[in-house]
Coordinates of C-alpha atoms in Angstrom, one line a residue:
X1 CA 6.0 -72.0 11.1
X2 CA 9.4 -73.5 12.8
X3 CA 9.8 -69.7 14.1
X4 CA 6.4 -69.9 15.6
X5 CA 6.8 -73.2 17.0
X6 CA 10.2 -72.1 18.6
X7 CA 8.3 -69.1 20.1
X8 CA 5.8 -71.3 21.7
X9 CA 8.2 -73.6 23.4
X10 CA 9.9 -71.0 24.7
X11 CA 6.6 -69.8 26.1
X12 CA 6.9 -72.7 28.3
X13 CA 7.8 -71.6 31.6
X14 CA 7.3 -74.4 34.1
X15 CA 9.1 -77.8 34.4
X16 CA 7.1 -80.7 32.1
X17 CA 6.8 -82.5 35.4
X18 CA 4.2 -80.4 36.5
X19 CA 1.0 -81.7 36.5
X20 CA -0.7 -78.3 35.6
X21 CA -0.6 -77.0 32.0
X22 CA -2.1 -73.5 30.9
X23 CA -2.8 -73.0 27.4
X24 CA -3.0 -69.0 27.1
X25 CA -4.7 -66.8 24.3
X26 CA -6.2 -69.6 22.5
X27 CA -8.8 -69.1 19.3
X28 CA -10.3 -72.3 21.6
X29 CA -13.1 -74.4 20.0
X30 CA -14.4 -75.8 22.3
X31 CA -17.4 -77.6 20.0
X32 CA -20.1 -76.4 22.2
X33 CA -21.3 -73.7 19.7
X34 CA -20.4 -72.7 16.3
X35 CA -17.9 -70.3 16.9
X36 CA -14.6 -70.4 18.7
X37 CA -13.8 -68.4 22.0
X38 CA -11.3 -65.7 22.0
X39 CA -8.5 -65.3 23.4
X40 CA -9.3 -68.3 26.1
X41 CA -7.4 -69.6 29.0
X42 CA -7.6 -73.7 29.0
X43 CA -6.2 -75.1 32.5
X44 CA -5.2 -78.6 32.4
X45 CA -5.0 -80.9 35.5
X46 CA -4.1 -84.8 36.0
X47 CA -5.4 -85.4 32.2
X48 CA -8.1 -83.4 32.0
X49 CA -9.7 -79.8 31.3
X50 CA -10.5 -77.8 34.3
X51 CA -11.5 -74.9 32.7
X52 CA -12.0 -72.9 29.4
X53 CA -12.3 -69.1 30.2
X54 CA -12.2 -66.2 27.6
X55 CA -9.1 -63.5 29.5
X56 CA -8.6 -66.1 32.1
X57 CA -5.9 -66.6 34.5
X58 CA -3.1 -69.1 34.4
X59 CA -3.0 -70.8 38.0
X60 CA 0.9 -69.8 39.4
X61 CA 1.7 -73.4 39.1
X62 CA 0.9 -73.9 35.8
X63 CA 3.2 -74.9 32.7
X64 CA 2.2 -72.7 30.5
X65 CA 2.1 -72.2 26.7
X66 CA 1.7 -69.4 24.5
X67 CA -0.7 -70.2 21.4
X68 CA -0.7 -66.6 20.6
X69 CA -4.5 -66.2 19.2
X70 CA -3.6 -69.6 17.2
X71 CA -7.0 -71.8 16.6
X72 CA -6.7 -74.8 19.5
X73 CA -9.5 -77.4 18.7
X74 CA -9.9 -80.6 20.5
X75 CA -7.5 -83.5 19.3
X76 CA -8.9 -85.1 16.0
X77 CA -10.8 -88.6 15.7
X78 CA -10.3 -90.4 12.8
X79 CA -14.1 -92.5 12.4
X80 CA -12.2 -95.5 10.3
X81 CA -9.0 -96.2 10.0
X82 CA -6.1 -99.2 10.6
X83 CA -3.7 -97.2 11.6
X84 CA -1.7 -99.4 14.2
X85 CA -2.2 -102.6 12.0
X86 CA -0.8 -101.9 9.0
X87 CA 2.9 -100.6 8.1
X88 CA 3.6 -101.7 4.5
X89 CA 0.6 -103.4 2.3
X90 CA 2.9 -105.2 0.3
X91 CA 5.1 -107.2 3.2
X92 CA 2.6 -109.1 4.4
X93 CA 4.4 -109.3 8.2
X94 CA 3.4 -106.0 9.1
X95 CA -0.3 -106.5 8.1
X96 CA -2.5 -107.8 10.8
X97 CA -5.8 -106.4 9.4
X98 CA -7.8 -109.4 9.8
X99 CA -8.2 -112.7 10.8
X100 CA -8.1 -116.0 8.6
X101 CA -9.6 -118.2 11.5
X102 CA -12.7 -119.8 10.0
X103 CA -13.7 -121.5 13.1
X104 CA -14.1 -117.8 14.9
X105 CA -15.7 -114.9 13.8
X106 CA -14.6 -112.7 15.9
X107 CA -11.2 -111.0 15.6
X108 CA -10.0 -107.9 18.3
X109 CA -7.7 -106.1 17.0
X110 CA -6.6 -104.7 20.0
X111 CA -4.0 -107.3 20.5
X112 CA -1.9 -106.2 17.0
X113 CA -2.0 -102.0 17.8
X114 CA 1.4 -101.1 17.5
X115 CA 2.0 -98.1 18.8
X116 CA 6.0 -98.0 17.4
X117 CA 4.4 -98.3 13.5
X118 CA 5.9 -95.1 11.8
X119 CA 2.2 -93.7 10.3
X120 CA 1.2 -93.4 14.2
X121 CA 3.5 -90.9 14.9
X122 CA 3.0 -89.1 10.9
X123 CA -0.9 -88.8 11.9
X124 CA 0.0 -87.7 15.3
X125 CA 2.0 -85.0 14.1
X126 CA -1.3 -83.9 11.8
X127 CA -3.2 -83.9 14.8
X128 CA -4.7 -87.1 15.4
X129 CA -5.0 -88.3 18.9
X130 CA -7.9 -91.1 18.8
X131 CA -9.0 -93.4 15.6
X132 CA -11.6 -96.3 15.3
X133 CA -9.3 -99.4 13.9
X134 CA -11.5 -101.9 12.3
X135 CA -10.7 -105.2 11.0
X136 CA -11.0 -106.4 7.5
X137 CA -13.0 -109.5 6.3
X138 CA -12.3 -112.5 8.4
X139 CA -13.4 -116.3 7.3
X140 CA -16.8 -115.8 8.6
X141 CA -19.2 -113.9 6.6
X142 CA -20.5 -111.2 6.6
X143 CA -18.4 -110.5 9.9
X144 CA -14.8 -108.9 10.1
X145 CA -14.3 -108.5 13.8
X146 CA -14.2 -106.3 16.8
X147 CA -12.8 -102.6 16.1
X148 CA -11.2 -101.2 19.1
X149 CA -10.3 -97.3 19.8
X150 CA -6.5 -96.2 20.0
X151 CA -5.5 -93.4 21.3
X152 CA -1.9 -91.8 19.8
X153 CA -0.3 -91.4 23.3
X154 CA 3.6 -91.8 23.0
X155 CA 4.9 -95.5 23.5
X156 CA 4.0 -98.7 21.9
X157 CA 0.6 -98.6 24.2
X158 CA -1.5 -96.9 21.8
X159 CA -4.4 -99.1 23.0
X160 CA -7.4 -96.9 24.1
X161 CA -10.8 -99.4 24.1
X162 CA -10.9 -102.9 22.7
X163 CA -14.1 -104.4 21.4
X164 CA -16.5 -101.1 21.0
X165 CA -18.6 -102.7 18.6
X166 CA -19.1 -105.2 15.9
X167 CA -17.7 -104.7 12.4
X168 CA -19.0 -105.8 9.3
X169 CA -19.0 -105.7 5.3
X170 CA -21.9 -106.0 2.4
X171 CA -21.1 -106.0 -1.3
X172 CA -18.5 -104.3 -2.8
X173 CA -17.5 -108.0 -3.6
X174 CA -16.1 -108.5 -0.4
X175 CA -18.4 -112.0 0.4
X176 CA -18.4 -113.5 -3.2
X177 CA -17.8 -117.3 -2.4
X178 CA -21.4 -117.2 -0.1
X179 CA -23.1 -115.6 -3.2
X180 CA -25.0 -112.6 -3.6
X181 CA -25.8 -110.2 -1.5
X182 CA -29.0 -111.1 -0.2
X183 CA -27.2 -113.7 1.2
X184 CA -24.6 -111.8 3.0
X185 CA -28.0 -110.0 4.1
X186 CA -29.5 -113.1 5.4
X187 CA -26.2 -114.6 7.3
X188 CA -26.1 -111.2 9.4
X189 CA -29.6 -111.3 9.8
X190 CA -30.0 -115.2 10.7
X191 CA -26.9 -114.1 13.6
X192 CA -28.6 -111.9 14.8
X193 CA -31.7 -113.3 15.4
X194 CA -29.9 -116.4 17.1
X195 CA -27.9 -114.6 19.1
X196 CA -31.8 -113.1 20.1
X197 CA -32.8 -116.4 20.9
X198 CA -29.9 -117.2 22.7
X199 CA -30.6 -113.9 25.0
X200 CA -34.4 -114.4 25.7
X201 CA -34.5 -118.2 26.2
X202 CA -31.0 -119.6 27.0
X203 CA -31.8 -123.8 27.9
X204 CA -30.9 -124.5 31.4
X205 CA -28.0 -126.5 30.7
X206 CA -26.5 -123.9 28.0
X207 CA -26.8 -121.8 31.4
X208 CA -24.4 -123.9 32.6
X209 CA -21.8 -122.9 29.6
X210 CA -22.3 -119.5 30.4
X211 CA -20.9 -119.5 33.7
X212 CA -17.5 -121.1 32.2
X213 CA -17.1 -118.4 29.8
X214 CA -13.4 -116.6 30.0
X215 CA -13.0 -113.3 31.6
X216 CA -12.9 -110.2 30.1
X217 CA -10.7 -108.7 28.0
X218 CA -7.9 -106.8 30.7
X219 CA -8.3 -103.6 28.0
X220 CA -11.9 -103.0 28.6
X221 CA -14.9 -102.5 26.7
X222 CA -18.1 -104.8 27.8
X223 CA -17.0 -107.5 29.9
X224 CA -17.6 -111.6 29.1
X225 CA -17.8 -111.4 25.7
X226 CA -15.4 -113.3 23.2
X227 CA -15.3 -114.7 19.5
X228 CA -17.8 -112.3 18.3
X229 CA -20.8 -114.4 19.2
X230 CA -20.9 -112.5 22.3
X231 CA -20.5 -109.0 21.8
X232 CA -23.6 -109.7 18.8
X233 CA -25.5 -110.2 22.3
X234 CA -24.2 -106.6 23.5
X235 CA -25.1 -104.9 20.0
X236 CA -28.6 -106.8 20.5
X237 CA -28.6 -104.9 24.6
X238 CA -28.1 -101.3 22.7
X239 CA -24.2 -101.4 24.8
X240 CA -22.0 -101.0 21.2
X241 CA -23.1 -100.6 17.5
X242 CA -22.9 -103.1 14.9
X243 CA -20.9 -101.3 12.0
X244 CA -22.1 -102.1 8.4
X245 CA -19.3 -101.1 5.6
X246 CA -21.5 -101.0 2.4
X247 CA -22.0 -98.0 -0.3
X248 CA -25.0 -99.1 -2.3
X249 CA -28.5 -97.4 -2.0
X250 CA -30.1 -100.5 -1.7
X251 CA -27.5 -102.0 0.7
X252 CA -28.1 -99.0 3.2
X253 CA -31.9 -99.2 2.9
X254 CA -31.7 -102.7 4.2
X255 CA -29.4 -101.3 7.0
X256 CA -31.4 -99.1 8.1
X257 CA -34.1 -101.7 7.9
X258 CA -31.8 -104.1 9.9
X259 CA -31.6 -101.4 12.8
X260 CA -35.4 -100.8 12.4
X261 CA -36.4 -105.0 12.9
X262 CA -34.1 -105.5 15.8
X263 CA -34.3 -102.1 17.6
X264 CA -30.5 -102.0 17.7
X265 CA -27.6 -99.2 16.9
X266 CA -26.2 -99.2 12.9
X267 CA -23.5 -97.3 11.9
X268 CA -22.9 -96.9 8.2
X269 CA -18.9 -96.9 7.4
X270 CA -18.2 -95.7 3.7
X271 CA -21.7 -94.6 2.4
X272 CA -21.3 -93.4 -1.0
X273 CA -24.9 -93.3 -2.0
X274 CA -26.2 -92.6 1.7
X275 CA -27.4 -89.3 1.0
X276 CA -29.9 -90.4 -1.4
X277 CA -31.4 -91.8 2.0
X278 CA -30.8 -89.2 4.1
X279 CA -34.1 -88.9 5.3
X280 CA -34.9 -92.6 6.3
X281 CA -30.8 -93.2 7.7
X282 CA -32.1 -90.2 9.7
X283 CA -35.3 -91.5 11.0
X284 CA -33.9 -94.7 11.9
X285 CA -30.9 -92.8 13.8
X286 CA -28.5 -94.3 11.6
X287 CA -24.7 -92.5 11.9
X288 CA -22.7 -92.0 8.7
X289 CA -19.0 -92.4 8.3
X290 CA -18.1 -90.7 5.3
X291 CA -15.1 -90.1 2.9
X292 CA -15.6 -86.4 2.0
X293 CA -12.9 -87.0 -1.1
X294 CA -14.8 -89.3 -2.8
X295 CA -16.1 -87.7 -6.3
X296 CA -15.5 -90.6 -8.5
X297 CA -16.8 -94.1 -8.2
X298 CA -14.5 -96.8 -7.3
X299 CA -16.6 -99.5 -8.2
X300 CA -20.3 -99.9 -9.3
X301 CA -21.6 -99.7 -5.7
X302 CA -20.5 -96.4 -5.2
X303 CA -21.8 -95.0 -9.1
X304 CA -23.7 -92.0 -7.3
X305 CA -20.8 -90.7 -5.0
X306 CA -21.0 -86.9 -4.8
X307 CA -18.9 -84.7 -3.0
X308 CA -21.0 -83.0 -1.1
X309 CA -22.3 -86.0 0.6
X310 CA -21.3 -85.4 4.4
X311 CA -23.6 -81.8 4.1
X312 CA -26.7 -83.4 2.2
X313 CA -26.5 -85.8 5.1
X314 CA -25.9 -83.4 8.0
X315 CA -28.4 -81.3 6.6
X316 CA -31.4 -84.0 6.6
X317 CA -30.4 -84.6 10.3
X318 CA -27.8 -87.6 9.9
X319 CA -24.9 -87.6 12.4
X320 CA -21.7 -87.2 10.0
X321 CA -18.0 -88.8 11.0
X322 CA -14.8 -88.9 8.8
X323 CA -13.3 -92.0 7.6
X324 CA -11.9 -93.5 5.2
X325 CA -10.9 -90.7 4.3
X326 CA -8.8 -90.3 0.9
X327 CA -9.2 -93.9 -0.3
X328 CA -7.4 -97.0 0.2
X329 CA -3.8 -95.3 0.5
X330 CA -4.4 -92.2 2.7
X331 CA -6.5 -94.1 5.1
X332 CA -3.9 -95.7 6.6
X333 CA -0.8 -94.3 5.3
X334 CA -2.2 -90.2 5.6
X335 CA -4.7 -91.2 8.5
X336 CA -4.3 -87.4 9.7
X337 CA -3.9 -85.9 7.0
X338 CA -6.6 -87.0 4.6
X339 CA -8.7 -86.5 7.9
X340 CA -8.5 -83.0 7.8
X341 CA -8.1 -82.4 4.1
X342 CA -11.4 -84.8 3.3
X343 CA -12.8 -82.1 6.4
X344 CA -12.2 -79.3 4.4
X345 CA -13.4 -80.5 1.1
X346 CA -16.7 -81.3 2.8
X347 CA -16.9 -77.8 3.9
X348 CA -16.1 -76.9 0.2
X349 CA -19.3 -78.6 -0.6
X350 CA -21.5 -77.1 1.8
X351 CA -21.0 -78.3 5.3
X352 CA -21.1 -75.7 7.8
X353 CA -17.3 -75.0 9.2
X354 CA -18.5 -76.2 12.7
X355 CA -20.3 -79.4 11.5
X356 CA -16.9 -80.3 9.9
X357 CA -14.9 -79.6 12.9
X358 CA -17.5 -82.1 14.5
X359 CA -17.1 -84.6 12.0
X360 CA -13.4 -85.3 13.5
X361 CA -13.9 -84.7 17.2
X362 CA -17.2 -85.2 18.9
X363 CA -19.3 -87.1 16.1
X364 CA -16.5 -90.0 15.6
X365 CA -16.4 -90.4 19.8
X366 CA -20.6 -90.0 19.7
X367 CA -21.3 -92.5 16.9
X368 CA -19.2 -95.4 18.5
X369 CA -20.4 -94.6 21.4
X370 CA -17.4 -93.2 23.4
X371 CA -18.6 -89.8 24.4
X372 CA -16.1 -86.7 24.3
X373 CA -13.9 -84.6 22.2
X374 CA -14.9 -80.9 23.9
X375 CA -12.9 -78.5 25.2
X376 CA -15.2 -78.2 28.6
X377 CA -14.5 -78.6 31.7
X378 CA -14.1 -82.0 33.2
X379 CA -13.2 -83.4 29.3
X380 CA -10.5 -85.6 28.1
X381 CA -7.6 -83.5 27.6
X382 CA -6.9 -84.0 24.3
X383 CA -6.5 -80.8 22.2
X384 CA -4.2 -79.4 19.1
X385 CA -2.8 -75.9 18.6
X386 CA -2.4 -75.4 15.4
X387 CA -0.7 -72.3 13.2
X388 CA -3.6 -71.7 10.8
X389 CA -7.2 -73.3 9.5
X390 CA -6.8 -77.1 11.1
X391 CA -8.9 -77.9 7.5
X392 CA -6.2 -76.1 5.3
X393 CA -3.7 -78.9 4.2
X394 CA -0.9 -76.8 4.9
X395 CA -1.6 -75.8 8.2
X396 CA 0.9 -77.5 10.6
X397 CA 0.4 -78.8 14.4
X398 CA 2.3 -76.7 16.4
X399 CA 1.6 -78.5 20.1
X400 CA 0.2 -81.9 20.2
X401 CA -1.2 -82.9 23.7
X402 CA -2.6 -86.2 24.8
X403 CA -3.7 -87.4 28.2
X404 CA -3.0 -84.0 29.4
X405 CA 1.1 -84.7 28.2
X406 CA 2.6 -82.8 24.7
X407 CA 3.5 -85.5 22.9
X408 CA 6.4 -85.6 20.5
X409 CA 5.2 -84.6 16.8
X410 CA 8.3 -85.7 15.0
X411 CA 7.4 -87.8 12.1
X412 CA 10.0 -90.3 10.4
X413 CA 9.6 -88.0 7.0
X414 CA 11.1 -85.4 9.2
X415 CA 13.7 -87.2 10.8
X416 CA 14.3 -88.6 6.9
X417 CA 14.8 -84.8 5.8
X418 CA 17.0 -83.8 8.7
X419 CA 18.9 -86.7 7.7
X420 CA 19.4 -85.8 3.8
X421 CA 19.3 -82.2 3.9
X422 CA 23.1 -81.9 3.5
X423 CA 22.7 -84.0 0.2
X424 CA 20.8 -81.7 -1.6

């Protein structure tokens, strides 16, 4: 592999100033069909693709780079993650998952991404260039926060969106102290329906508040809204999804319920038992965020996980993301790497090869609502050459570009080994 990579960046033969970059003899997926294009030509221009041809021509210009009939596939989403908020789980100032405010139920992440955090550049180096980071429970129930999109650019900036959506969890224990689950059920439904209320009928002097509400948030994402309460309005306005983290059959039959009564956009994060509602999370247009690697329960919400989930799902019409993926460890700490490994165990189970490959590019980008993750012209230029099956475990990023920039793909492990290789 290290003789491969060598040979590509010697391919290079432009400064990395230029603002053109020519990726040459590329297997290129470009996710438009279900089979890659040969031997491609992707041109590159000011951060984004200007064109994907099969035998094309690399403009003079052009940096250019070798990928030697190596597969190049759009850089990989990971669906749900907290990568950028977490370092180590067990010192508690390098967690800032979620919010202990009880007076707020909102909580935007966006504010803790830490671009610097050592598993940003580890799941950059495996290929990742965007994730979903959600919050974990807050004080108010059943809501956790805002999730925002960050994007695995170099720099401590890794900030991409804020506030794409609202986050929330059901069962799994999660809301014990308000009681069962019918009434987590009932909080998120009595929320929403004020935040209805407030939206069709506001009084005139509430009016009034309204226009003294803060500005909004410098990062993006819909503008005016704060503490939660707000962007409830924008999930009510069809403008970002309200995400329901909950694994139970019954749980996800009253989600898709939920999405049914108030007309609005659900996205189901975890899912364990979804595909024994396949059909009806289909016909209420109801995207699933899945953990291919699940096979065993992990509690007795998730009794009938199966492993071949993602493709009964996919196969009754659901739109299928990875996330989570590999459980509470690789989630965060293997964000890229249990991305593409949970990938290729759900194509082990029956997804086709090109609905996996959409499950951590397009769908992820699709489902919250972000659009993206081609190789076409006029995309984001985000894309991966890699030196083998991107699904394979050991297949290893060769050339990581973001924003139209290669990005460095040195991980602390590999600094660690350069380090101690005398030692052994």
């Amino acid at each position: 592999m290290k003789t491969l990579a060598s040979l590509i960046a010697l391919a290079i033969a432009m400064p990395a100033a230029a603002q053109t970059l020519a990726v040459t003899h590329a297997e290129a997926w470009t996710m438009e069909g279900d089979a890659p294009v040969k031997d491609a030509t992707i041109v590159i221009e000011n951060g984004r693709i200007v064109s994907v041809a099969a035998g094309g021509v690399a403009p003079a210009d052009a940096r250019v780079i070798d990928a030697r009939g190596k597969p190049v596939t759009p850089g990989l989403v990971n669906g749900a993650t907290q990568i950028g908020l977490v370092e180590i789980a067990g010192s508690s100032d390098t967690v800032d998952t979620s919010s202990a405010d009880d007076r707020n139920p909102g909580y935007d992440v966006s504010r803790a991404l830490n671009g610097n955090s050592t598993l940003v550049s580890l799941a950059r180096a495996d290929g990742l260039t965007r994730a979903l980071v959600y919050p974990s429970p807050s004080r108010r129930a059943p809501f956790n926060g805002e999730p925002a999109f960050a994007r695995l650019r170099d720099g401590v900036d890794i900030l991409d969106v804020a506030n794409v959506g609202v986050y929330t969890v059901i069962g799994g224990g999660a809301w014990d102290r308000i009681g069962s689950r019918a009434a987590q059920w009932d909080s998120l439904r009595n929320a929403l329906t004020e935040a209805k209320r407030k939206a069709d009928g506001p009084p005139a002097a509430e009016g009034k508040k309204d226009r003294k509400r803060p500005s909004p948030p410098p990062h993006g994402g819909p503008g005016g809204r704060h503490g939660g309460e707000e962007l409830l309005a924008a999930v009510l306005r069809g403008e970002v999804p309200l995400a329901i983290q909950t694994h139970r059959e019954s749980d996800i039959r009253q989600a898709a319920s939920l999405a049914a009564d108030f007309g609005i956009r659900v996205i189901i994060v975890g899912g364990a038992e979804a595909w024994r509602v396949a059909d009806q999370l289909a016909a209420a247009k109801v995207a699933v965020i899945v953990d291919p690697q699940v096979n065993l329960p992990f509690n007795f919400d998730q009794l009938g996980a199966r492993q071949d989930n993602a493709a009964l799902l996919a196969k009754a019409g659901v739109m299928v993301a990875v996330g989570q993926a590999g459980g509470v460890i690789h989630t965060n700490y293997n964000a890229g790497m249990g991305l593409r490994e949970g990938a290729g165990i759900a194509v082990a189970n029956g997804l086709p090869y090109a609905e996996a490959l959409k499950a951590v590019t397009v769908n992820p980008l699709a489902i919250w609502g972000r659009g993206g993750g081609t190789l076409t012209p006029g995309a984001d230029a985000d894309l991966v050459i890699w030196d083998g099956d991107p699904l394979e475990p050991s297949t290893n990023a060769l050339s990581v570009i973001v924003e139209g920039r290669e990005t460095a793909i040195r991980s602390r492990q590999d600094q660690l080994a350069e380090r101690y290789r005398e030692v052994r």
